[in-house]
Coordinates of C-alpha atoms and ligand atoms in Angstrom, one line a residue:
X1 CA 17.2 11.1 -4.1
X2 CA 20.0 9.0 -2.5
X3 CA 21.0 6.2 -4.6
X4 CA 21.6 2.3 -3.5
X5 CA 23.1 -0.4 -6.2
X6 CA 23.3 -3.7 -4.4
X7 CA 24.3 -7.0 -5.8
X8 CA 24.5 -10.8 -5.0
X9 CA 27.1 -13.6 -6.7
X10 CA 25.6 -15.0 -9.6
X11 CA 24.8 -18.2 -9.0
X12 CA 25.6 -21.2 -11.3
X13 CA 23.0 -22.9 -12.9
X14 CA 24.7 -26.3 -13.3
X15 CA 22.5 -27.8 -10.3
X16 CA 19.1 -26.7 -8.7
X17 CA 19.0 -23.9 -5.7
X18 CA 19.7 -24.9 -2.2
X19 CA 19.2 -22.8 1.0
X20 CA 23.1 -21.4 0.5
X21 CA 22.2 -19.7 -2.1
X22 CA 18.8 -18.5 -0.4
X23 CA 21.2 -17.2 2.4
X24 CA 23.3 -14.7 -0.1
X25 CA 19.4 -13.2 -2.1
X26 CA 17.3 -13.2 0.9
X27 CA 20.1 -10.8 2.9
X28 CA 20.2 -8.7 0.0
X29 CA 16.7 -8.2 -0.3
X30 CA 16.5 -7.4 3.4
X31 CA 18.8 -4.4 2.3
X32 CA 17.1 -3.9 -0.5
X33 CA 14.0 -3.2 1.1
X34 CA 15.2 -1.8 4.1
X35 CA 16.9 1.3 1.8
X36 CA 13.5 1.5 -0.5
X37 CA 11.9 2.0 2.9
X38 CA 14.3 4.8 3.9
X39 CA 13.6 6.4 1.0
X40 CA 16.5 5.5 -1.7
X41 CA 16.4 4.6 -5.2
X42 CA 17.5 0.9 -5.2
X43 CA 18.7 -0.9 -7.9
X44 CA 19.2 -4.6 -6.8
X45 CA 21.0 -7.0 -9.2
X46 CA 21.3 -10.9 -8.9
X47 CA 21.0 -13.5 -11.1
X48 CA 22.4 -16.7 -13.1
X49 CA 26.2 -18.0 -14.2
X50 CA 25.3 -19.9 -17.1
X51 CA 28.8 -21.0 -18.6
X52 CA 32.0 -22.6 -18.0
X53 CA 32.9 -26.1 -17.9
X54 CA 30.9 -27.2 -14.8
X55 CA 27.9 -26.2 -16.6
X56 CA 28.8 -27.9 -19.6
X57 CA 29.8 -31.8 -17.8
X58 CA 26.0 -31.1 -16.3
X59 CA 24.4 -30.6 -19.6
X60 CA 26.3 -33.9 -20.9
X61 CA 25.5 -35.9 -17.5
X62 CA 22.1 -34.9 -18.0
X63 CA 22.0 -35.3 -21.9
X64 CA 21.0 -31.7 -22.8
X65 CA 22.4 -29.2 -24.5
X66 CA 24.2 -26.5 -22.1
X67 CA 21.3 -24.0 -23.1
X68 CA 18.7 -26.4 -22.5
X69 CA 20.0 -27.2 -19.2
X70 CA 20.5 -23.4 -17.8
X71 CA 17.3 -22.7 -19.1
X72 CA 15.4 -25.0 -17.5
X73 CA 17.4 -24.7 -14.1
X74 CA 17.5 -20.8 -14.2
X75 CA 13.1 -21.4 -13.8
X76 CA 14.1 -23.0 -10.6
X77 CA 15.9 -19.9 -9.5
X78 CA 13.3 -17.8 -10.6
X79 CA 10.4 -19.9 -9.2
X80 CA 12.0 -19.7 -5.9
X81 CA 12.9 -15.9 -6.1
X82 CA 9.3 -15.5 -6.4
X83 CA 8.3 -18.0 -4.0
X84 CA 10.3 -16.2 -1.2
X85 CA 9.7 -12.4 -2.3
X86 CA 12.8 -11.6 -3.7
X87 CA 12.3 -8.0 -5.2
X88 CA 15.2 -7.3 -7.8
X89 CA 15.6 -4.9 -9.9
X90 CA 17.2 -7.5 -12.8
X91 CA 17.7 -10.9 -13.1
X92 CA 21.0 -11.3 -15.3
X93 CA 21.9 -14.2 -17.4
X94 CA 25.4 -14.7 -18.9
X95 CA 23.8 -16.0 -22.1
X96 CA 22.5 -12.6 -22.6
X97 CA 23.5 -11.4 -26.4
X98 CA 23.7 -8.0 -24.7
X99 CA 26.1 -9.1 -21.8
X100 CA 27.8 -11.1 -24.1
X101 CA 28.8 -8.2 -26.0
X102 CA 29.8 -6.1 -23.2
X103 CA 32.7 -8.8 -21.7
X104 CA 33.8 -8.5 -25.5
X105 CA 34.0 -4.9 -25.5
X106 CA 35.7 -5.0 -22.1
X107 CA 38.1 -7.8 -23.3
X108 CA 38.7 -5.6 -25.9
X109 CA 39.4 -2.1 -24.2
X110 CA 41.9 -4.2 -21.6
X111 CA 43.9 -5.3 -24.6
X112 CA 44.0 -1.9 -26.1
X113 CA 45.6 -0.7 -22.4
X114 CA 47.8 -3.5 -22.9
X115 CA 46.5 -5.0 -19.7
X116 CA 45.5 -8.3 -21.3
X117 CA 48.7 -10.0 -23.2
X118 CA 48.7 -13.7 -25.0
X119 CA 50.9 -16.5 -23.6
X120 CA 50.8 -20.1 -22.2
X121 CA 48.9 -21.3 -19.0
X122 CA 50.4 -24.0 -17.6
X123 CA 49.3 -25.6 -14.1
X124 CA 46.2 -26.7 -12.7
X125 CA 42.6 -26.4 -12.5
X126 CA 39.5 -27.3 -10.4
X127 CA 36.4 -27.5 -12.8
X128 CA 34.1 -27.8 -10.0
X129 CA 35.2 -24.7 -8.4
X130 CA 36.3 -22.9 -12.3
X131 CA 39.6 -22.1 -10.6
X132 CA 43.6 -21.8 -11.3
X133 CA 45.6 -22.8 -8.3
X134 CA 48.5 -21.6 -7.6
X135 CA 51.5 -23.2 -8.0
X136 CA 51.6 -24.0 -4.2
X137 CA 48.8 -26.0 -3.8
X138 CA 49.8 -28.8 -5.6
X139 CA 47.4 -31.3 -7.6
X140 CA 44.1 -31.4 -5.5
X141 CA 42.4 -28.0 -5.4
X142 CA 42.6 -26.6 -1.8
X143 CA 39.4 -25.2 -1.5
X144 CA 37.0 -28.9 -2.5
X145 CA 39.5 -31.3 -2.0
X146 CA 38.7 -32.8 -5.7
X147 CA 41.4 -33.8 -8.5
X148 CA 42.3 -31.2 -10.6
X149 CA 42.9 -30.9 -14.4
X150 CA 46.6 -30.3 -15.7
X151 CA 46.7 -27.6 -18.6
X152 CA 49.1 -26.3 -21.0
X153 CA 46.9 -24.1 -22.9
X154 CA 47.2 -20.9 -25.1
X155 CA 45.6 -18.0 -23.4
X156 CA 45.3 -14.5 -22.8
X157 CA 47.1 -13.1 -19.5
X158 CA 44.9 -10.4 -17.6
X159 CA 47.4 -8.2 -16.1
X160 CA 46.9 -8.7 -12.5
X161 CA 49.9 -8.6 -11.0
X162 CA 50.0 -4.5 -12.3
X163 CA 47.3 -4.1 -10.0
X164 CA 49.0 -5.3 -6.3
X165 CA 50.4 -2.6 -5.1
X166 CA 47.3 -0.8 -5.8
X167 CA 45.0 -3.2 -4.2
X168 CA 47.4 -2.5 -0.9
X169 CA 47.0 1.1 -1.0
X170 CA 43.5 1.0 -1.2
X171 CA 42.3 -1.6 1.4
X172 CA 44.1 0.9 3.9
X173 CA 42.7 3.8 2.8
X174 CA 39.2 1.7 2.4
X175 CA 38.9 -0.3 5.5
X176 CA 34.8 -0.5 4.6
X177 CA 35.5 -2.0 1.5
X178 CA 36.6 -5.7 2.9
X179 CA 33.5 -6.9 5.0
X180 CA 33.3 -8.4 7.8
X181 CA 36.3 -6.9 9.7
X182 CA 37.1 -10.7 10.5
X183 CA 37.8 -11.5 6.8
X184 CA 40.3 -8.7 6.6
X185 CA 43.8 -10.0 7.2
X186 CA 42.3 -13.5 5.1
X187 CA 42.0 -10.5 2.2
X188 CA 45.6 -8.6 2.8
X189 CA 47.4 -12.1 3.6
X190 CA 46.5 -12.8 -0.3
X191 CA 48.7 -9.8 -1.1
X192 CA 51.7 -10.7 0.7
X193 CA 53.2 -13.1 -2.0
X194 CA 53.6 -12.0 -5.7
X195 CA 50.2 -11.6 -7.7
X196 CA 50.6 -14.1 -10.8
X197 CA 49.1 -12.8 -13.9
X198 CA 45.4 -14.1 -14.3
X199 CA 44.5 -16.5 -17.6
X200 CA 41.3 -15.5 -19.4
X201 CA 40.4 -17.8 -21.7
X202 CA 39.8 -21.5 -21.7
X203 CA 39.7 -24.1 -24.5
X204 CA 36.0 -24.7 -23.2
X205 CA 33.3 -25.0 -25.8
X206 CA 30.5 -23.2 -23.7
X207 CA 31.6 -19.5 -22.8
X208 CA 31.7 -16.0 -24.4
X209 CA 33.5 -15.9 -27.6
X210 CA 36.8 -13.8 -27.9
X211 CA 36.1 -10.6 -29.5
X212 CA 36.4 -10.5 -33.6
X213 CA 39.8 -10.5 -35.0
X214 CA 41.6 -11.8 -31.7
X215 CA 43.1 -14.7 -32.6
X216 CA 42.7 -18.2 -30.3
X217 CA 40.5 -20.8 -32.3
X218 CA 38.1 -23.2 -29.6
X219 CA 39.4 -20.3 -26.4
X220 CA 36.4 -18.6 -24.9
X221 CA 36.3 -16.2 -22.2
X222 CA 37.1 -17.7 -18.9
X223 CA 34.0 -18.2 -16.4
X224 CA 35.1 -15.8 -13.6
X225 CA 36.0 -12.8 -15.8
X226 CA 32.7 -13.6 -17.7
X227 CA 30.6 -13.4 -14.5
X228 CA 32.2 -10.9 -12.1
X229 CA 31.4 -8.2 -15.0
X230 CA 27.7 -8.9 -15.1
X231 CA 28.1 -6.0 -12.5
X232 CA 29.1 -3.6 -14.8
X233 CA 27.0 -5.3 -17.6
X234 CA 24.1 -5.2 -15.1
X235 CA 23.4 -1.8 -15.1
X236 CA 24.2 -1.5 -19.1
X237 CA 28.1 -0.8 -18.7
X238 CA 29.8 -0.6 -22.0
X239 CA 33.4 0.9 -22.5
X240 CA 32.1 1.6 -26.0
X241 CA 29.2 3.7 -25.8
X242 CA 29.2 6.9 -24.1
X243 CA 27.6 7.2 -20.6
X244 CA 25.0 10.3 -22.1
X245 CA 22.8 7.5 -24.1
X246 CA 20.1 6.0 -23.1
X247 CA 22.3 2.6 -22.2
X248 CA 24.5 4.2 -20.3
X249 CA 22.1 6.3 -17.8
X250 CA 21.8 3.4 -15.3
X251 CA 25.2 3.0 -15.5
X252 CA 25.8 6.8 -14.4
X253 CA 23.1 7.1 -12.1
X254 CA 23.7 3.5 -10.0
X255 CA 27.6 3.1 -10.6
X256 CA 30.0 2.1 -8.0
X257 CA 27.9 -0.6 -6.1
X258 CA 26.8 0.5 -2.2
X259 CA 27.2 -3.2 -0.7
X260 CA 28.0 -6.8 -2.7
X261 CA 27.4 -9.8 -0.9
X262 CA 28.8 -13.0 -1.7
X263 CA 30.1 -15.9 0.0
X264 CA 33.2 -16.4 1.9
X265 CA 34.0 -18.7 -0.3
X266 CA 34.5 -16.6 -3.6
X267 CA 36.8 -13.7 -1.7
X268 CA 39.2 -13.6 -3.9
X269 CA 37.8 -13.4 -6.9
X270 CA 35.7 -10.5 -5.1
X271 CA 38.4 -8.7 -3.1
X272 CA 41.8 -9.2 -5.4
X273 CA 40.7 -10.1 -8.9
X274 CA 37.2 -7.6 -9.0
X275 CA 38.8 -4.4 -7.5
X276 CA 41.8 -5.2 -10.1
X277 CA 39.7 -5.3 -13.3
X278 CA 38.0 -1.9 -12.6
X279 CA 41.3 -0.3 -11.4
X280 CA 42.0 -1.5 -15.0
X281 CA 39.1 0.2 -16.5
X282 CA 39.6 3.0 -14.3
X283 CA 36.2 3.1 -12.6
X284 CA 35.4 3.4 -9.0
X285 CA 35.4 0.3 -6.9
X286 CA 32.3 -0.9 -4.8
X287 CA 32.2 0.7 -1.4
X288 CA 31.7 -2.5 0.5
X289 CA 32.1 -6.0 -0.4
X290 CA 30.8 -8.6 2.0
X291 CA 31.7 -12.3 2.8
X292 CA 29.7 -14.3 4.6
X293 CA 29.4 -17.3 6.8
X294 CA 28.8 -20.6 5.5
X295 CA 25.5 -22.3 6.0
X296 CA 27.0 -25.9 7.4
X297 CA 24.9 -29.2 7.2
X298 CA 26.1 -32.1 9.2
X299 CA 29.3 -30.2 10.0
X300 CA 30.5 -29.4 6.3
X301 CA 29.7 -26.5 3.7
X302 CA 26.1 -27.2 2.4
X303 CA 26.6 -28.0 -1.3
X304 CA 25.6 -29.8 -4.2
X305 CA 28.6 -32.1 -4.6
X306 CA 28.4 -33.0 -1.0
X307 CA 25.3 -34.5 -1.1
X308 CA 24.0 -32.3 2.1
X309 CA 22.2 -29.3 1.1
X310 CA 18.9 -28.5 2.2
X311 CA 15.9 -28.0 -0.5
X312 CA 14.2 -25.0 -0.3
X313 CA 10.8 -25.7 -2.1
X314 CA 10.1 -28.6 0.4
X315 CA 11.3 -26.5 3.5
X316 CA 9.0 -23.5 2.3
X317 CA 6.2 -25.4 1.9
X318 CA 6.0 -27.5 5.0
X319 CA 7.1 -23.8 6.8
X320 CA 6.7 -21.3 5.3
X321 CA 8.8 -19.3 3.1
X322 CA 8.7 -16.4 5.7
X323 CA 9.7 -18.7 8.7
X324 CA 12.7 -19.5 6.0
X325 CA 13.5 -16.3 5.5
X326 CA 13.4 -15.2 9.3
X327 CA 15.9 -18.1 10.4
X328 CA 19.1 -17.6 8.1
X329 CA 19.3 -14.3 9.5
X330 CA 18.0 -14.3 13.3
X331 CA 20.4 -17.4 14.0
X332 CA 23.5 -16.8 13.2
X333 CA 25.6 -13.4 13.0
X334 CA 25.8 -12.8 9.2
X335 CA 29.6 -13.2 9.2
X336 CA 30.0 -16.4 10.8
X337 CA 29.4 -20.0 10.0
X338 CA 26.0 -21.8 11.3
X339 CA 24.9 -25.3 11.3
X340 CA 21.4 -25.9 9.8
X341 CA 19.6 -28.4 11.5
X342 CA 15.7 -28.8 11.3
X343 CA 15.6 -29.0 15.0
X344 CA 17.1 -25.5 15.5
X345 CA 14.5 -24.4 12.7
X346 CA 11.4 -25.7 14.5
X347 CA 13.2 -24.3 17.7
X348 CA 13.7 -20.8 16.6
X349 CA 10.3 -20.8 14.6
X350 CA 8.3 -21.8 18.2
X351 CA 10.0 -19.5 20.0
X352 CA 10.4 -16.2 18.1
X353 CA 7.1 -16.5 15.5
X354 CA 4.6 -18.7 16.9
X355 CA 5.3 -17.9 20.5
X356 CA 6.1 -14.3 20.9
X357 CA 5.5 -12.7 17.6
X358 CA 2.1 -14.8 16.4
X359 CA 1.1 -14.8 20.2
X360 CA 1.0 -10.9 20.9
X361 CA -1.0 -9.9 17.9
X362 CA -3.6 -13.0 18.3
X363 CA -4.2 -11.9 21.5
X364 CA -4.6 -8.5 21.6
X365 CA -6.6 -8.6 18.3
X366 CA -9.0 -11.5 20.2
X367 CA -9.2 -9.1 23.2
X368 CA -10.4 -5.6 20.6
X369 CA -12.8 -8.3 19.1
X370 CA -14.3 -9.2 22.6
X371 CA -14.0 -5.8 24.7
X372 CA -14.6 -3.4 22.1
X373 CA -16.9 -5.0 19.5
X374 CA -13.8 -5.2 16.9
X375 CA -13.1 -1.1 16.6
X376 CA -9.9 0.1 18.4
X377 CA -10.0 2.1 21.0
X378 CA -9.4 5.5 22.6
X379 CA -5.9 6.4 23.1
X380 CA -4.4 8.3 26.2
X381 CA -0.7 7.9 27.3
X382 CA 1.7 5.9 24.7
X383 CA 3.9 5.0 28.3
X384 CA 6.5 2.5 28.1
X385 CA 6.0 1.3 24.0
X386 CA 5.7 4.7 22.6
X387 CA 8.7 5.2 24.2
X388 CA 10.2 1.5 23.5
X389 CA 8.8 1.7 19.6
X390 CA 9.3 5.5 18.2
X391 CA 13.1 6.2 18.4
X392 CA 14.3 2.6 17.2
X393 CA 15.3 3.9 13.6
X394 CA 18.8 5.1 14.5
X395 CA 19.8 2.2 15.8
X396 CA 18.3 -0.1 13.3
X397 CA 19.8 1.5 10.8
X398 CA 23.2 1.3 11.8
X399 CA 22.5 -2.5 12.0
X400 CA 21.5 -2.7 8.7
X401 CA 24.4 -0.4 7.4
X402 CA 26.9 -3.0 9.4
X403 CA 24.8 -6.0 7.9
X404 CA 24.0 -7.0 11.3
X405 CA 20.5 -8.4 10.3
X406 CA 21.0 -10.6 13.7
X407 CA 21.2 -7.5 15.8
X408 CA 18.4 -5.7 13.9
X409 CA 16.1 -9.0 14.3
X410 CA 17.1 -8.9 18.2
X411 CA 16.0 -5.5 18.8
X412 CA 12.6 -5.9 17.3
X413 CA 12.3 -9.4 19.8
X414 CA 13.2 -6.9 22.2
X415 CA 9.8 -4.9 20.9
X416 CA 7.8 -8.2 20.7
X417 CA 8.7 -9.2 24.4
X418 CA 7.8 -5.6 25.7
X419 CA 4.9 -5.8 24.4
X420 CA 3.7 -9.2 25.9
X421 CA 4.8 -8.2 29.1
X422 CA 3.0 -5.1 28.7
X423 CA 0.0 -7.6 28.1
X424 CA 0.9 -9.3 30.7
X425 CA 0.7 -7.0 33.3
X426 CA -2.0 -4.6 32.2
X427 CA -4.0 -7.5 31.9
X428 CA -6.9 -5.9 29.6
X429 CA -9.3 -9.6 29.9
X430 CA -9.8 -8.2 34.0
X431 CA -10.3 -4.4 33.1
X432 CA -12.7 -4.8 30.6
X433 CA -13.5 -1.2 28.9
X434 CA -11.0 0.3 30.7
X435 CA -8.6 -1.4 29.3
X436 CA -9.2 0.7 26.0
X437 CA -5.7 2.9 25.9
X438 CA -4.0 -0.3 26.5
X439 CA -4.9 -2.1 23.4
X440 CA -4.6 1.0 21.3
X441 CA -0.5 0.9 22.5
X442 CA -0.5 -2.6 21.2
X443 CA -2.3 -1.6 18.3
X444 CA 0.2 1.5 17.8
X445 CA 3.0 -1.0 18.6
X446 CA 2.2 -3.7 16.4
X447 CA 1.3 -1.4 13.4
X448 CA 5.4 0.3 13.9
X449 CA 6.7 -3.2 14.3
X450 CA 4.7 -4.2 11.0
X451 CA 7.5 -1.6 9.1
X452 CA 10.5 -2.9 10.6
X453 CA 9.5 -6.3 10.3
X454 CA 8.9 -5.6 6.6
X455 CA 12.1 -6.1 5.0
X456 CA 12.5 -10.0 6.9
X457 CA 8.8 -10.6 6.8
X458 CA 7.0 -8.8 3.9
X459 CA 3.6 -11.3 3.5
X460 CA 3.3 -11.3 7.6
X461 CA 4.0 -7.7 8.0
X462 CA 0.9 -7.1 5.5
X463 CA -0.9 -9.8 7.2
X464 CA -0.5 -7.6 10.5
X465 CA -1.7 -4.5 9.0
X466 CA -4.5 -6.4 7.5
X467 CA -6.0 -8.2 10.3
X468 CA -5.9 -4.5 12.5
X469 CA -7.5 -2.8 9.3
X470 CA -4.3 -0.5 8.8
X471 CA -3.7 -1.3 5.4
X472 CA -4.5 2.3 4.2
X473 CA -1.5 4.0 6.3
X474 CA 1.8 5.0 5.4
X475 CA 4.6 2.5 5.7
X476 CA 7.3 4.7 4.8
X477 CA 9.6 6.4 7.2
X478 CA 6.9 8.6 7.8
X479 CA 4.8 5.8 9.5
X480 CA 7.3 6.1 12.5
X481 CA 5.2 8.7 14.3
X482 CA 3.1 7.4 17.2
X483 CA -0.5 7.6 17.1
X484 CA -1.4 7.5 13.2
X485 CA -3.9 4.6 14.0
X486 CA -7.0 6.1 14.3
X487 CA -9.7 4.8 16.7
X488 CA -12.0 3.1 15.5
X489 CA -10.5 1.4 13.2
X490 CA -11.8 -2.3 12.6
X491 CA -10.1 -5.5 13.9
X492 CA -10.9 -8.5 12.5
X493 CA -10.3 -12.3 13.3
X494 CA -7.6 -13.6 11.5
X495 CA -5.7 -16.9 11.4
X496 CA -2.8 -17.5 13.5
X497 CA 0.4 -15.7 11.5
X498 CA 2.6 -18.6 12.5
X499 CA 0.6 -22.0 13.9
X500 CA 2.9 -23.6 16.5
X501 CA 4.8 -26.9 15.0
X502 CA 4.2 -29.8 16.7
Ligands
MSP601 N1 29.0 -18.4 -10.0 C1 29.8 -18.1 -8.9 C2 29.7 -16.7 -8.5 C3 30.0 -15.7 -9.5 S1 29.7 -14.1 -9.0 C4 30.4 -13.1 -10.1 C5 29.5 -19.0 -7.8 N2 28.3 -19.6 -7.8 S2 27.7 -20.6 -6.7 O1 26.4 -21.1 -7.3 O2 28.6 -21.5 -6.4 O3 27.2 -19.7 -5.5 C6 28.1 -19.2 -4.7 C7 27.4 -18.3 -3.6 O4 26.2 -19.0 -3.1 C8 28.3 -18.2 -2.4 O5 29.3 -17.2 -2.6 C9 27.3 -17.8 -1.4 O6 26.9 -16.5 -1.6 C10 26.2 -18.8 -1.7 N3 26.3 -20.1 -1.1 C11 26.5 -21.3 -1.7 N4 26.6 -22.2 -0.7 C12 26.5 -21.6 0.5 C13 26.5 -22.1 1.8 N5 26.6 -23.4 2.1 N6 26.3 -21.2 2.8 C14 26.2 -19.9 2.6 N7 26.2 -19.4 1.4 C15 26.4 -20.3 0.3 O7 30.3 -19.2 -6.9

């Protein structure tokens, strides 16, 4: 069995969830489900960055310790992971004594290659976004604007700047590996000036300890290096135990990753400083690595320290997590920037769920109810949907292998729209029982539609297949073949799957 490891940034757990970060996990459990469904083995990582500096000032503002505070904020994560279907495989934490150890070991086995040296770091840094500028930039940090901090610290240099030349050849030869295509010069502009050597450590009280016997009293492990290895720490990485054992059998069987998503906003770190460390360890680097839009709110980036993100909780309860869930990705391209605005929301929901989708299965359910006594009919000729529904998978997977969950979501409208037409002009509430083969094809139509829908809309999918009593059919690929509903089977009434907003 084909094998799919799939990941999303961790997020930090200084400040609660907003819908940015539900943008980054609800894409990757799209894919996620989308490749069980296809029949692969998925392992599907995400989880929380619990240390740093940022995390600490939030634990002082809010007079907790930092492990009180990331523990009760990493609840909110998980409360709204399960609130909006998220299916991963593993929920990481930093804190983890086991991931702990791992960073050590790796720390360690780059200082044995002599890739990690000590030395002084002298510049800036942006706490908010855990970051060393470079030289160029100046005082204020160029990605938030805010003040930085001047150090002069003792550190640990990571080798970086071994690691450019390398980083060249392989974005040529691996033009899948920076994603979106429109990021890609962004990414290889970053090489054009000399890579400085990366510091490692920080004289921050809340972080990984250095490894025994490496010298550097109050220096822990700096954030980034911490976090971007909980993908190798994820699936039990650990330079020091061999990959037969039972630790490192994930590890063999999921390693490199298929697809990581993250934010435009952390490219760097993802495309130069990721691909680096593993060149270091000599392992394989990811196959793709994503960066997406921005979710914009009154014009700026939607986050925490701007005072403009949306809340998710309140948003999924007065909608819906589904309706959530369909509108990050049918309204914007997943590579591009979008603005979210509650009007566009109630917009897009009216249009797409209440209107079209909600619409055709209410009425052709209501119509099986009152023409055929509930049980579905008698097939004859699939016409126009068989041939619209059955044949779809190509293309809709080569969406989903390009990330273009907008394209993917536009071709099942397409589906959706057929089919009201199709309502539309057959007309079944004139022909009475003849309009038996009619309502099957909606029926058929519906049920296919259910299993492409899946992966954006699991709870209404099921709700679909409930209501037309199909709950006992196949939903993997296998489900694809037209005419596996079988007549007869029994309708029932059911509440409307998306009641129009006022
Ligand atoms: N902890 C680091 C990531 C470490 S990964 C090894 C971090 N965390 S974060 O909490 O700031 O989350 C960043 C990610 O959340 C972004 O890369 C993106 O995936 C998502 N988003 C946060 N705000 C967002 C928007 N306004 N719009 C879209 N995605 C956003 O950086």
């Amino acid at each position: 069995m084909d094998k799919y490891y799939l990941t999303t940034p961790i997020y930090y757990v200084n400040a609660q969830p907003h819908v940015g970060h539900v943008y980054t996990t609800v894409a990757a459990d799209v894919l996620a489900r989308w490749e069980r469904f296809l029949g692969k083995e998925v392992f599907f990582l995400t989880g929380a960055d619990e240390h740093g500096s940022k995390v600490a000032a939030a634990a002082d503002q809010a007079g907790l310790s930092p492990q009180e505070l990331v523990d009760q904020t990493v609840q909110r994560y998980l409360d709204l992971w399960k609130l909006l279907e998220i299916k991963f495989d593993r929920f990481i934490r930093t804190t983890e004594a086991e991931h702990q150890k791992i960073i050590q070991s790796i720390f360690s086995a780059l200082q044995r290659n002599g890739d990690i040296y000590p030395g002084v770091y002298e510049g800036h840094y942006c706490v908010p976004c855990e970051r060393y500028l470079a030289p160029a930039e100046g005082i204020d940090c160029a990605d938030c604007g805010r003040p930085t901090e001047k150090l002069s610290e003792e550190t640990y240099f990571f080798r970086l700047s071994r690691y450019q030349e390398r980083l060249k050849e392989h974005f040529v030869k691996n033009p899948e590996f920076i994603q979106p295509e429109r990021i890609r010069d962004e990414v290889t502009n970053m090489l054009s000036d000399p890579l400085p050597d990366l510091s490692l450590t920080r004289r921050c009280r809340w972080g990984v300890p250095l490894p025994e016997g490496v010298a550097g009293s109050g220096l822990t492990i700096y954030v980034w290096f911490d976090a971007l290895l909980n993908y190798l720490s994820g699936v039990n990485y650990n330079p020091l135990s061999p990959a037969e054992t039972d630790q490192g059998k994930l590890f063999q069987r999921f390693w490199p990753p298929d697809v990581q998503l993250v934010g435009k906003d952390i490219i760097r770190f993802h495309h130069i400083i990721w691909p680096a460390i593993l060149m270091a360890l000599n392992l394989p680097l990811p196959k793709k690595v994503f960066g997406h839009g921005w979710w914009l709110s009154g014009n700026e980036k939607m986050s925490k320290s701007k005072g403009n993100v949306v809340e998710p909780f309140d948003f999924c309860s007065r909608y819906g997590s589904e309706a959530l869930r369909y509108f990050l990705l049918a309204e914007v391209p997943f590579g591009m920037d979008g603005n979210f605005t509650e009007d566009a929301f109630r917009k897009r929901y009216n249009s797409d769920l209440a209107n079209d989708l909600g619409n055709l299965i209410h009425r052709f359910n209501h119509l099986i109810r009152t023409n055929f006594g509930g049980k579905v009919p008698a097939p004859q000729d699939g016409g126009i949907l068989a041939r619209k529904t059955t044949g779809l998978l190509p293309a809709l997977t080569q969406k989903m292998e390009n990330l273009d969950f907008f394209g993917f979501l536009e071709t099942l409208r397409e589906v959706v729209s057929t089919g009201n037409h199709y309502l539309d002009e057959e007309a079944p509430w004139r022909k009475g029982p003849n309009s038996g083969p009619a309502l099957y094809n909606l029926t058929e139509t519906s049920r296919i539609l259910s299993i492409y829908l899946e992966p954006v809309l699991p709870r209404t999918a099921a709700l679909i297949r409930r209501q037309l009593g199909l709950m006992d059919l196949p939903t993997g690929k296998e489900a694809l073949t037209w005419g596996l509903t079988k007549p007869g089977t029994i309708v029932t009434k059911a509440p409307p799957l998306f009641p129009r907003i006022k």
